[in-house]
Short mmCIF file of C-alpha atoms in Angstrom, two decimals:
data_model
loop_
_atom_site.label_atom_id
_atom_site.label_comp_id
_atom_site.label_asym_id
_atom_site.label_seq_id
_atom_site.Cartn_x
_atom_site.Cartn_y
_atom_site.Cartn_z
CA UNK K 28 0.56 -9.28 -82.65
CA UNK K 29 2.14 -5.93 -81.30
CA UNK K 30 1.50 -4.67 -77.86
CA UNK K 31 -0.38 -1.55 -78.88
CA UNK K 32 -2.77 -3.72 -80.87
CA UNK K 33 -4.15 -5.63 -77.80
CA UNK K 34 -8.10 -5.25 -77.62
CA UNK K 35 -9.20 -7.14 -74.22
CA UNK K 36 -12.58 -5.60 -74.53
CA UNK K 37 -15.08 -8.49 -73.73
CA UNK K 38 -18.65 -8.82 -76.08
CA UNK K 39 -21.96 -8.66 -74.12
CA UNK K 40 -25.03 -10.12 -75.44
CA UNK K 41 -26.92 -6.98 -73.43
CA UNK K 42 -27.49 -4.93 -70.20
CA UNK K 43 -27.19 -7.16 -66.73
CA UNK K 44 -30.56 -6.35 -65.49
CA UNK K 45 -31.34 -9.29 -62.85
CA UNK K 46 -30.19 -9.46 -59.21
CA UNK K 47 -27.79 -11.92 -58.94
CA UNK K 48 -28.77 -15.03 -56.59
CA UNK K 49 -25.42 -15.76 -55.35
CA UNK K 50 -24.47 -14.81 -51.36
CA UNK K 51 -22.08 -15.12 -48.69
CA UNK K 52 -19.37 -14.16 -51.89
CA UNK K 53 -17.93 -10.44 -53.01
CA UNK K 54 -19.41 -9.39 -56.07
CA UNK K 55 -16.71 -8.22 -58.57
CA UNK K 56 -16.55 -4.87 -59.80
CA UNK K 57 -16.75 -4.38 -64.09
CA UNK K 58 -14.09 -1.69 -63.77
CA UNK K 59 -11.60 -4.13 -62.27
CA UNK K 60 -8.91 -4.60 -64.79
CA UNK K 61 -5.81 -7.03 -64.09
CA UNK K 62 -2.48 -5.37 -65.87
CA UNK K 63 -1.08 -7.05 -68.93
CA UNK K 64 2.76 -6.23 -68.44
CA UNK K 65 4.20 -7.56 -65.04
CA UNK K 66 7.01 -5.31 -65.25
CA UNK K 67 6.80 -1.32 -64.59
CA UNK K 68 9.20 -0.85 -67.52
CA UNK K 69 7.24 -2.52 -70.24
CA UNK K 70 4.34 -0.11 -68.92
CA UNK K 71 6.55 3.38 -69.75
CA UNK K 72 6.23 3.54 -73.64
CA UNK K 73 2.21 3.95 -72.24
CA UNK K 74 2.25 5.70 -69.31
CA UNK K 75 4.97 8.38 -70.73
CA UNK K 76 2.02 9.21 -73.91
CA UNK K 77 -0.57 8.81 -71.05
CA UNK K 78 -1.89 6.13 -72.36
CA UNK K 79 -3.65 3.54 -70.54
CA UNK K 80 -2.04 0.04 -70.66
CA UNK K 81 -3.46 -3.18 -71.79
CA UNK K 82 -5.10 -5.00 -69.41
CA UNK K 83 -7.88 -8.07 -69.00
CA UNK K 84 -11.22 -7.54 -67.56
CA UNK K 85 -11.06 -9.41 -63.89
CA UNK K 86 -13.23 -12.43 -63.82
CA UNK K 87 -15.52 -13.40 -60.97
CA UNK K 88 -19.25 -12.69 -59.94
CA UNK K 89 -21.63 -9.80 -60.63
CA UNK K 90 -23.93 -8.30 -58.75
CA UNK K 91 -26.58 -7.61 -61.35
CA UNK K 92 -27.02 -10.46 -64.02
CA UNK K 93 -28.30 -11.02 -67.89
CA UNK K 94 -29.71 -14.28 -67.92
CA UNK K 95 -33.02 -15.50 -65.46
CA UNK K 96 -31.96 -18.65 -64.04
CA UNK K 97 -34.97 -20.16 -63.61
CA UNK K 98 -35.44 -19.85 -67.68
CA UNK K 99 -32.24 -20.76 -68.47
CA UNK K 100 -30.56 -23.99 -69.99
CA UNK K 101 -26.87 -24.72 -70.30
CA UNK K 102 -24.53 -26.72 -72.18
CA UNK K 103 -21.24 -27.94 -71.49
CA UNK K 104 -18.81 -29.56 -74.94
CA UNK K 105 -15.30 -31.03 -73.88
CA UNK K 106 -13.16 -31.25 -77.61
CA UNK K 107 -9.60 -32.89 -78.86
CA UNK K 108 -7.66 -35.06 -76.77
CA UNK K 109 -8.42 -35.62 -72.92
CA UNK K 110 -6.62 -34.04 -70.26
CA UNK K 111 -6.18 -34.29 -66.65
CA UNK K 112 -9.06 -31.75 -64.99
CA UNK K 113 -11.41 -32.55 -67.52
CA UNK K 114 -14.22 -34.07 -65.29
CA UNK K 115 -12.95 -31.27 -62.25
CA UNK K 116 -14.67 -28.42 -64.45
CA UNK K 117 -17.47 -30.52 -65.75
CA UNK K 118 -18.14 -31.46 -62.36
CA UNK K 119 -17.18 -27.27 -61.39
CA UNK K 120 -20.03 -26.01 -63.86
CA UNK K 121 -22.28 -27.86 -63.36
CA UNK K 122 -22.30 -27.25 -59.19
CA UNK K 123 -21.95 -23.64 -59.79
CA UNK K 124 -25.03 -23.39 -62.09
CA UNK K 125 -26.97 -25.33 -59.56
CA UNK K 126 -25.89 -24.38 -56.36
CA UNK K 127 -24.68 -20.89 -57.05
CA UNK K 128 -27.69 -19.49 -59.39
CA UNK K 129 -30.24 -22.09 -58.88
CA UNK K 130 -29.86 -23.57 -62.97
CA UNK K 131 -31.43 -27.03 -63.11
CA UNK K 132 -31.29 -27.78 -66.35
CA UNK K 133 -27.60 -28.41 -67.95
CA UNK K 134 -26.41 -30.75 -71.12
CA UNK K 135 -23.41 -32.59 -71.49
CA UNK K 136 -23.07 -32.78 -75.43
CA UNK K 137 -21.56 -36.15 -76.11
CA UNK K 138 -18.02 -37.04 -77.81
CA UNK K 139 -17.12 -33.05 -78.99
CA UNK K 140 -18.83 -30.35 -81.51
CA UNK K 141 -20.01 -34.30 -82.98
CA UNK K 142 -22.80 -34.01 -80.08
CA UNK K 143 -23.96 -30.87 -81.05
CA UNK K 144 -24.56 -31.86 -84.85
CA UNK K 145 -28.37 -33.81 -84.40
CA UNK K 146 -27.58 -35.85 -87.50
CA UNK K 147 -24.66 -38.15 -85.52
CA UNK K 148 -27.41 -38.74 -83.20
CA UNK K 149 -25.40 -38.70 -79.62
CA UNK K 150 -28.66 -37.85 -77.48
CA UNK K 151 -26.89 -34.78 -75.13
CA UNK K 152 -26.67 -36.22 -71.25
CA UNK K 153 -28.75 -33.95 -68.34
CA UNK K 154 -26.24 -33.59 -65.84
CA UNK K 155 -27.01 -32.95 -61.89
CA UNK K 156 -25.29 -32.38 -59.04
CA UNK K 157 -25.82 -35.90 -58.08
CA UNK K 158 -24.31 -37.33 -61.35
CA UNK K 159 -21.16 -35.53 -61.14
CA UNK K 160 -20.11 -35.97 -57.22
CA UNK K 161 -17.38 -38.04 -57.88
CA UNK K 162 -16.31 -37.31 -61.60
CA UNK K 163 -13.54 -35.40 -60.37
CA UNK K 164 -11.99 -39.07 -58.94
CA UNK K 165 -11.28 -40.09 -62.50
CA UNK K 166 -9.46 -39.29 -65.34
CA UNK K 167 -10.70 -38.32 -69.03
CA UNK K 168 -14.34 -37.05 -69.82
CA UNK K 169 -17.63 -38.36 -69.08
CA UNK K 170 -18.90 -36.63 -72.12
CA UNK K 171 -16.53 -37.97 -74.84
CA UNK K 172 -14.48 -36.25 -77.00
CA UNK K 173 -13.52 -36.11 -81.12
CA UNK K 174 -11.54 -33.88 -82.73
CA UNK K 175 -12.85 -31.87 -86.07
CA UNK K 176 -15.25 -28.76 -87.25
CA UNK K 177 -19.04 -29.50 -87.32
CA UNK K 178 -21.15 -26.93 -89.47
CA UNK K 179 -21.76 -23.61 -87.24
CA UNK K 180 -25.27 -23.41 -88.20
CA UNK K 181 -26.23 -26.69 -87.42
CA UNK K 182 -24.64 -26.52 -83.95
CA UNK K 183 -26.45 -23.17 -82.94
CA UNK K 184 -29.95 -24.84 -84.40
CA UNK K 185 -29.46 -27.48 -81.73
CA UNK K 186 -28.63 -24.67 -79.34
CA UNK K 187 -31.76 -22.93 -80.00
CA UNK K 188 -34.35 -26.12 -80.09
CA UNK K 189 -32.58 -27.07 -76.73
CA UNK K 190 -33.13 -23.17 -75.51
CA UNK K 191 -29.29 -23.55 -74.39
CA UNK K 192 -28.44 -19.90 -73.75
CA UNK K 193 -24.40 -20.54 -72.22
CA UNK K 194 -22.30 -23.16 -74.05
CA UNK K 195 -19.24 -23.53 -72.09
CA UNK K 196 -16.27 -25.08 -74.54
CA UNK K 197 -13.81 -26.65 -73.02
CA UNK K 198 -10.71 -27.54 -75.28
CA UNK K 199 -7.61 -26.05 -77.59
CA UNK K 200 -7.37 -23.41 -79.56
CA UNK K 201 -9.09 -25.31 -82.90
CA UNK K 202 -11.83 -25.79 -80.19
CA UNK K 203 -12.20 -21.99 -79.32
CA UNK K 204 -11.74 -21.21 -82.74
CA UNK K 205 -15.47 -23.56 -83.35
CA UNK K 206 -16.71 -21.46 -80.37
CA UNK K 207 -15.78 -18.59 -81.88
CA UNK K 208 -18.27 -19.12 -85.35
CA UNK K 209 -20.58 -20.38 -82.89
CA UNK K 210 -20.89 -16.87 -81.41
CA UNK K 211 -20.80 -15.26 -84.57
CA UNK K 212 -23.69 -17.60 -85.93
CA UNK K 213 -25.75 -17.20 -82.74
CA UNK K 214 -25.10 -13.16 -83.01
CA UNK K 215 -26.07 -13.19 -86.49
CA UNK K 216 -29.38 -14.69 -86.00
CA UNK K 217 -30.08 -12.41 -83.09
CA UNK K 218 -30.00 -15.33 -80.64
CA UNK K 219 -29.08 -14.44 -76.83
CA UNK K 220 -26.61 -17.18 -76.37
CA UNK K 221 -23.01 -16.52 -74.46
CA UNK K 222 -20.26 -18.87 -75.40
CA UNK K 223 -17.89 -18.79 -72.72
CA UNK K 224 -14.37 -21.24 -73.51
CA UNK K 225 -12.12 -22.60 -70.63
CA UNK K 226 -8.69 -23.37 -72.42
CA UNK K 227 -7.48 -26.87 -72.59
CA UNK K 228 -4.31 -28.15 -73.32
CA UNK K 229 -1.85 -30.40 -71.73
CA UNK K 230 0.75 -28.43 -74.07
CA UNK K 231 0.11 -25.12 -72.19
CA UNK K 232 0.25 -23.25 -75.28
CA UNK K 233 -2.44 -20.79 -75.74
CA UNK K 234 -1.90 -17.26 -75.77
CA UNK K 235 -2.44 -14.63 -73.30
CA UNK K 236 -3.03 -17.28 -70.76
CA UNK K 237 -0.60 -17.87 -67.88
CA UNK K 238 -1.30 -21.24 -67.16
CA UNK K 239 -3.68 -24.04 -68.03
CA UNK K 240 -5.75 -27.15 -66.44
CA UNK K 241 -3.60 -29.86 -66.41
CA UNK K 242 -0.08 -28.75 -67.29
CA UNK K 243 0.76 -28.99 -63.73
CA UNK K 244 -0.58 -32.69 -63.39
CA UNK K 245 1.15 -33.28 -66.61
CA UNK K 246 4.34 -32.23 -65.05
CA UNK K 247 4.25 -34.39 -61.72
CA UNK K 248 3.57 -37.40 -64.39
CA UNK K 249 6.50 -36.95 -66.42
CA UNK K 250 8.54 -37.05 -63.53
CA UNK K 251 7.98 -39.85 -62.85
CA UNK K 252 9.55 -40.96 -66.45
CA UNK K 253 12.29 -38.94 -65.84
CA UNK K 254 13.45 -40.51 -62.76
CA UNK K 255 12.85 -44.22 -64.79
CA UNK K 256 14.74 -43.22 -67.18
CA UNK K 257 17.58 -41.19 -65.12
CA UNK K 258 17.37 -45.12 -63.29
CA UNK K 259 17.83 -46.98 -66.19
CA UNK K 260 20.92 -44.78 -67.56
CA UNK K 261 23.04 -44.81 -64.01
CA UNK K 262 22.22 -48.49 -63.47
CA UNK K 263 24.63 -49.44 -66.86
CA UNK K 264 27.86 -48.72 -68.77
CA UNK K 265 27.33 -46.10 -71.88
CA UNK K 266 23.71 -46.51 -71.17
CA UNK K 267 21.17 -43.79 -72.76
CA UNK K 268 17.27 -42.85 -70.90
CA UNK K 269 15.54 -41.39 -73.65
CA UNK K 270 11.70 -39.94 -72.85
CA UNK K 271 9.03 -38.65 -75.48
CA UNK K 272 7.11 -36.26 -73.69
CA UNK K 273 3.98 -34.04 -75.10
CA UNK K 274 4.57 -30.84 -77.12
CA UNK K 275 3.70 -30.23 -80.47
CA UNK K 276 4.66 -26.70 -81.14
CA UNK K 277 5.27 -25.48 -76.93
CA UNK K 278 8.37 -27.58 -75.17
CA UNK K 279 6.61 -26.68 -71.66
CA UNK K 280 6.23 -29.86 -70.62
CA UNK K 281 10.03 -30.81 -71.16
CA UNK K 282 11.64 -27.49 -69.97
CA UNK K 283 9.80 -27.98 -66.45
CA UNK K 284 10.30 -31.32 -66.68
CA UNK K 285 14.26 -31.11 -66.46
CA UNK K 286 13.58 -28.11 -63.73
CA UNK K 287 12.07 -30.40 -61.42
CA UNK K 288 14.38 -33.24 -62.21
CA UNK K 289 17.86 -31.90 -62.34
CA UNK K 290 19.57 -35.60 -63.72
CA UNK K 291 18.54 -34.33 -67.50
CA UNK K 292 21.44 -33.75 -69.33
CA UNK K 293 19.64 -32.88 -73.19
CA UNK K 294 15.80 -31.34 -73.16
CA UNK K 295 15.05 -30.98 -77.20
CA UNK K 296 12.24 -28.59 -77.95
CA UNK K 297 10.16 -27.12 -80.86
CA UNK K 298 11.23 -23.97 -80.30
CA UNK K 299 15.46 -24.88 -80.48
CA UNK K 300 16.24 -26.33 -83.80
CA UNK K 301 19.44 -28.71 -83.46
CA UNK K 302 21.21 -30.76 -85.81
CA UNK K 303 21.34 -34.63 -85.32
CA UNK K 304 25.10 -34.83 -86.06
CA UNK K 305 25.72 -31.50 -83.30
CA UNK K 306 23.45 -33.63 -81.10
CA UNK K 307 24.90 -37.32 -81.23
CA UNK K 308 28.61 -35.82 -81.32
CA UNK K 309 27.53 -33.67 -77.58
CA UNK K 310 25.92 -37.24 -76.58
CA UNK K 311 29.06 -38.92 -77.46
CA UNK K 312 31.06 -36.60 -75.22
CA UNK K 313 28.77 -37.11 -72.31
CA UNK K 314 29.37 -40.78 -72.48
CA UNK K 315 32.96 -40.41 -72.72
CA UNK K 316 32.70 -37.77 -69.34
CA UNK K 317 30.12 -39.18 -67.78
CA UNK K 318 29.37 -42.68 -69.08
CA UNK K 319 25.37 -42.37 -69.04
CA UNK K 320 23.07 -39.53 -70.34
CA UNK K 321 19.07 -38.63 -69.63
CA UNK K 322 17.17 -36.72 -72.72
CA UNK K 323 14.22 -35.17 -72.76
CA UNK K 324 12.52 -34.52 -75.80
CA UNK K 325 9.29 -32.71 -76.91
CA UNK K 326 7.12 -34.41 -79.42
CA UNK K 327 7.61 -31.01 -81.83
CA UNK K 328 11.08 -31.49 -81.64
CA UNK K 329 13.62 -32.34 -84.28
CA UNK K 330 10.71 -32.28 -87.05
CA UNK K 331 13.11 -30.69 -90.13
CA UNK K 332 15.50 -33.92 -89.53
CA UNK K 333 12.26 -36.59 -90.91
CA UNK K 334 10.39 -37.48 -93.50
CA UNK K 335 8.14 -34.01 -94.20
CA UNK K 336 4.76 -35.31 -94.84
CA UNK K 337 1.48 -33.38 -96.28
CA UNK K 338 -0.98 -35.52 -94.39
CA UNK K 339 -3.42 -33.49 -91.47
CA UNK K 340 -5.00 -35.06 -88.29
CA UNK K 341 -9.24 -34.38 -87.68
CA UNK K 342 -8.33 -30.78 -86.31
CA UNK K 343 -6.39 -29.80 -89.24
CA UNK K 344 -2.62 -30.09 -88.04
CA UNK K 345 0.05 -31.79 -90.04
CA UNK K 346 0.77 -35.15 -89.11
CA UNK K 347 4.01 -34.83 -87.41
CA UNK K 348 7.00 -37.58 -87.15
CA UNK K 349 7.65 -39.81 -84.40
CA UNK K 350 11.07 -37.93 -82.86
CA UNK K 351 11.27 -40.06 -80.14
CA UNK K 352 11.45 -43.53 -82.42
CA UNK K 353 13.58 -41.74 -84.68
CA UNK K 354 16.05 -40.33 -82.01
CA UNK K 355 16.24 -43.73 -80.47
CA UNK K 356 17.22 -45.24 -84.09
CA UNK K 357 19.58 -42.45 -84.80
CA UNK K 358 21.37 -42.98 -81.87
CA UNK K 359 21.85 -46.44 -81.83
CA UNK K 360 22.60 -46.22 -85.61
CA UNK K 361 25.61 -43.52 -84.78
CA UNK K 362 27.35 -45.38 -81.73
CA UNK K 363 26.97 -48.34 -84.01
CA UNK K 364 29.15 -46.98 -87.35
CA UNK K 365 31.15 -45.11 -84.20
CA UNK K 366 31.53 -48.75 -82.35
CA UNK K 367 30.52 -47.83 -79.38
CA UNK K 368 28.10 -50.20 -77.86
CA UNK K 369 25.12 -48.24 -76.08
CA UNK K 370 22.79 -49.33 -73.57
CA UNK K 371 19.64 -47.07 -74.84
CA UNK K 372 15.87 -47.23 -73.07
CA UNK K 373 12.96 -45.26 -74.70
CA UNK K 374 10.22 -44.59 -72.67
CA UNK K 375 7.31 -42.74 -73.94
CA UNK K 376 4.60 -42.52 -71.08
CA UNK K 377 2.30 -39.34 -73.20
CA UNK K 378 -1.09 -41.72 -72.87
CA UNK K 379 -0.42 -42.58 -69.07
CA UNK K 380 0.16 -39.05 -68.36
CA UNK K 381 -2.96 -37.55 -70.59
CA UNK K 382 -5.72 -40.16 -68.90
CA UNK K 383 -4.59 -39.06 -65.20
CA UNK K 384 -6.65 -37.33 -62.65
CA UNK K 385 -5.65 -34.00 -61.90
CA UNK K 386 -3.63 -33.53 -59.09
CA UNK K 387 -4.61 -31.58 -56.31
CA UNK K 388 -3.51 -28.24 -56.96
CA UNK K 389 -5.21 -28.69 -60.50
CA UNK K 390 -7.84 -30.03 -59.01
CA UNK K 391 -8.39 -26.51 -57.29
CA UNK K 392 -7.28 -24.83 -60.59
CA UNK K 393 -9.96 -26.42 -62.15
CA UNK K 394 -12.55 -25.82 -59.72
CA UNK K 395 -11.78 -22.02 -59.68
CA UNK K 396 -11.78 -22.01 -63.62
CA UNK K 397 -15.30 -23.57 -64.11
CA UNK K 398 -16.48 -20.86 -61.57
CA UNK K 399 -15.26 -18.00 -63.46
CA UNK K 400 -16.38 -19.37 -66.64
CA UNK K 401 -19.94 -19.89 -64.80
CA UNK K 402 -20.16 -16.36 -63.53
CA UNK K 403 -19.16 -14.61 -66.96
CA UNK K 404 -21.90 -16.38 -68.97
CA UNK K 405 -24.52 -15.70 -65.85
CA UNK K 406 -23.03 -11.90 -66.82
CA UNK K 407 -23.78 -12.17 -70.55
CA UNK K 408 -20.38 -11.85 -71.79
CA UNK K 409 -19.74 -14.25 -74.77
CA UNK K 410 -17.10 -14.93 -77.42
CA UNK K 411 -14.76 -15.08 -74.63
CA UNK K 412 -12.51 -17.64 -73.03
CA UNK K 413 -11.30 -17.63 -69.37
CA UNK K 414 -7.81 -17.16 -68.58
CA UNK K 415 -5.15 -17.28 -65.65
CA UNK K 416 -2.84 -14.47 -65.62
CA UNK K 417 -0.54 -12.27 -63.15
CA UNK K 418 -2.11 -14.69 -60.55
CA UNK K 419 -5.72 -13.71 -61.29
CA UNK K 420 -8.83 -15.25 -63.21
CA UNK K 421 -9.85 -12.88 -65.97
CA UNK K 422 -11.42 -12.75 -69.54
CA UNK K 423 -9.70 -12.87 -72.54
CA UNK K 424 -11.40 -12.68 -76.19
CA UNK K 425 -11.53 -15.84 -78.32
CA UNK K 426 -9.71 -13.74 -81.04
CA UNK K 427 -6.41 -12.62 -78.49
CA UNK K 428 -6.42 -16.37 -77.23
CA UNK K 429 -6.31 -17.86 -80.87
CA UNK K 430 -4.03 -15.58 -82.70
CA UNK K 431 -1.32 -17.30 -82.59
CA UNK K 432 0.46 -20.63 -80.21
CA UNK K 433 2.23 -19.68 -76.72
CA UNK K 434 5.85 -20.96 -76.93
CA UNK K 435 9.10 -20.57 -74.95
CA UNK K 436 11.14 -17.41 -75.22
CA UNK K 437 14.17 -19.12 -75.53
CA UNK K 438 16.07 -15.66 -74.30
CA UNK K 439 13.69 -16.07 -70.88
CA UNK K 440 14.49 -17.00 -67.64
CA UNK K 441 12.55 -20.28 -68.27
CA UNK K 442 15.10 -21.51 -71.10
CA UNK K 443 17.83 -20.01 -69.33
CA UNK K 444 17.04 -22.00 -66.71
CA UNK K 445 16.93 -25.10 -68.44
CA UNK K 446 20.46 -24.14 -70.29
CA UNK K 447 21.78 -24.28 -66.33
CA UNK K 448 20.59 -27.20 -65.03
CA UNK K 449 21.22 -29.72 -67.96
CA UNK K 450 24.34 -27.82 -69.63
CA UNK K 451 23.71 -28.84 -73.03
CA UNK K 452 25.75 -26.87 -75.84
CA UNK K 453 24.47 -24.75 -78.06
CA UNK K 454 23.20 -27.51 -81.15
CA UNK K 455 21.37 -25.09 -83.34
#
C-alpha cells in the first residue's frame, strides 16, 4: 500500500454522550494525532503540497463516553496459538472495565471464535476481578484457544442474546480479519457493538504496529537457546549449534536474537533467500577459520529448497517445511560426501518459548495495551485494533493492520545490523 493511500480514520458506532466515570487520569483529546513518518524528510513530499501527513488517532481515555456502563456487557476472545502476555491483557480488561468504568459483567468466550459459535457448546466464563488476580503469573490463556473462521452471523447472534456491546479480539491478523466481518455483520444489522482487536503475535509481524505483546519475552527466551547452542559448538572440534526459532513470514525473532547474542555466526530468514550449496560451502569455511559455528534460523526460512506442499493449517496458511530438520540433515549429509566429520546439535525450543509468562517489561506492555483497548470501546470506536507506534498507544483500522505481513527491510538498520555482528556473506 502507498503512503498517500493511508486512511487512519477510526469508525464510531455514534456520538460519546455519557460522562466518563474514570478519575485521578488525563482525559485524551480526539484531535491528538501521533505522526506516521519518524523522519522530517519522509514528511516533505506532504508538507511541500500542504498536505497534512498520515498519522494515527492517539489512544487513551475520553472524557465523554458512548456506552452506559451500568448497561453494558463485554466479551473478551483470545485466537491461534498462545503467546506470552496472553493472561496480562485478559487479566488488563477485565480490571479496567471494573475498576475504571464500573462494568460488572464480562465473558471470556472459551477456546477462540469456537466459543462464540452456540452450536460447539463451550458455555462463555464470567470473569471478575477476583478470578483473574493472578492470571498474569502463568503462561498461555485461561480461555482456550483454536485456530479457524466461525460463521459471522452466528457469532454476532451470540453477541446480541448475550447483550455483549465490546468484543475485544485478541490474536493475528486471520484473527482481526474474523473481527473485522464481525463489525461489518454487527453494522449491518444496526447493532451498537464496538469490536476493538489487540494484535497478537509472537512473530511481530503485523502492519502499522511498532511492536507487539510478547515479542520481547520471546526474545529473552531464545537467548537462552542461543547461548546452549553457542555452548555446545565451542565445547567440540568442527562442532555445529543449530536453533529453530519462530517466524513464518517475519525473521524478527532471529535478527534480535543474534543482536543480543553476538556468538551467531549465520541468522537465515524469510525475507533473505539463500542457496543450500552458498550456505554449507560459507559453513565449511567457518569451520576451517574458526572450527565451530552458531546458526540461527527462522521457521520461514529456506522454504524454496523443500518439498512444496498444497496442504493449509485451520487458519488457512500453507503447511510449511520443517527447515530446521532439514538444515540439520543437509548439513550433516554435505560434511559427510565432503568427509569432514561434524559435531552438529539442533535445538528447537519454539513451544518452551510460546507457553512462557511475559516478562516484565511485557508484562507492563500488556497492561498498558488492554487499557487502551478498554478505553476505545468505552469511546465507541469499533473495527479497530490497538497499536504501539513512535512510542505511543494509538488506533489503527482493522483494514491498515491486515493489508499485508510486517517483515524486515533487509536495506534497514535492523538487517544491517545483523550483517555486522554475525558477518555472514551474501548467500542469495
Amino acid at each position: 500500500m502507498e503512503n498517500y493511500e493511508l486512511d487512519f480514520s477510526i469508525e464510531r458506532l455514534g456520538e460519546c454522550r455519557i460522562p466518563s466515570p474514570v478519575r485521578g487520569i488525563r482525559f485524551m483529546d480526539d484531535d491528538g494525532h501521533v505522526l506516521y513518518f519518524s523522519r522530517f524528510e519522509e514528511m516533505n513530499p506532504w508538507l511541500e503540497k500542504g498536505i497534512r501527513p498520515p498519522a494515527m488517532e492517539t489512544a487513551g481515555p475520553r472524557e465523554k463516553i458512548f456506552f452506559d456502563p451500568s448497561q453494558i456487557a463485554c466479551g473478551i476472545v483470545t485466537c491461534g496459538g498462545v503467546c506470552p502476555g496472553l493472561n496480562d491483557v485478559i487479566r488488563s480488561i477485565v480490571l479496567s472495565l471494573h475498576h475504571h468504568y464500573g462494568v460488572r459483567k464480562v465473558y471470556g468466550f472459551r477456546y477462540g471464535y469456537e466459543g462464540l459459535v452456540s452450536r460447539h457448546g463451550h458455555a462463555p466464563l464470567e470473569l471478575t476481578s477476583d478470578s483473574v488476580a493472578r492470571i498474569h503469573e502463568i503462561g498461555g490463556t485461561i480461555l482456550g484457544t483454536s485456530r479457524g473462521p466461525q460463521d459471522a452471523s452466528e457469532m454476532v447472534s451470540t453477541l446480541e442474546d448475550l447483550k455483549i456491546g465490546i468484543l475485544f479480539t485478541v490474536g493475528g491478523d486471520g484473527t482481526q480479519r474474523g473481527a473485522q466481518k464481525i463489525s461489518e455483520e454487527a453494522a449491518r444489522r444496526g447493532l451498537p457493538i464496538s469490536v476493538i482487536g489487540i494484535p497478537k503475535t509472537i512473530d511481530n509481524d503485523i502492519s502499522y504496529i511498532q511492536t507487539t505483546f510478547g515479542f520481547e519475552t520471546a526474545v529473552a527466551e531464545a537467548r537462552r537457546a542461543t547461548y546452549a547452542a553457542t555452548t555446545e559448538a565451542d565445547a567440540a572440534r568442527n562442532s555445529i549449534g543449530l536453533v529453530k526459532l519462530m517466524g513464518r513470514d517475519s525473521g524478527f525473532i532471529a535478527a534480535y536474537s543474534v543482536l543480543v547474542n553476538s556468538h551467531v555466526n549465520f541468522c537465515l530468514v524469510p525475507e533473505v533467500p539463500f542457496s543450500l550449496e552458498g550456505f554449507c560451502e560459507a559453513l565449511r569455511q567457518r569451520l576451517e577459520r574458526k572450527g565451530h559455528a552458531v546458526i540461527v534460523v527462522a521457521e520461514g526460512a529456506g522454504q524454496g529448497l523443500m518439498e512444496k506442499t498444497a496442504e493449509r493449517d485451520a487458519s488457512g496458511n500453507v503447511k510449511y517445511g520443517d527447515i530446521g530438520v532439514f538444515l540439520r540433515d543437509a548439513i550433516k549429509g554435505y560434511f559427510k560426501q565432503s568427509n569432514l566429520e561434524v559435531n552438529l546439535k539442533y535445538i528447537d525450543p519454539s513451544y518452551i518459548i510460546r507457553s512462557m509468562p511475559a516478562n516484565p517489561r511485557d508484562a507492563a506492555f500488556c497492561l498498558l495495551l488492554g487499557q487502551s483497548a478498554v478505553h476505545a470501546g468505552m469511546s465507541g470506536r469499533t473495527n479497530m485494533v490497538v497499536s504501539y507506534w513512535n512510542q505511543q498507544f494509538t488506533h489503527v483500522p482493522i483494514k491498515l493492520a491486515v493489508s499485508q505481513r510486517k517483515k524486515i527491510d533487509t536495506r534497514g538498520m535492523l538487517w544491517n545490523s545483523v550483517m555486522a555482528v554475525t558477518r555472514q556473506p551474501d548467500m542469495m
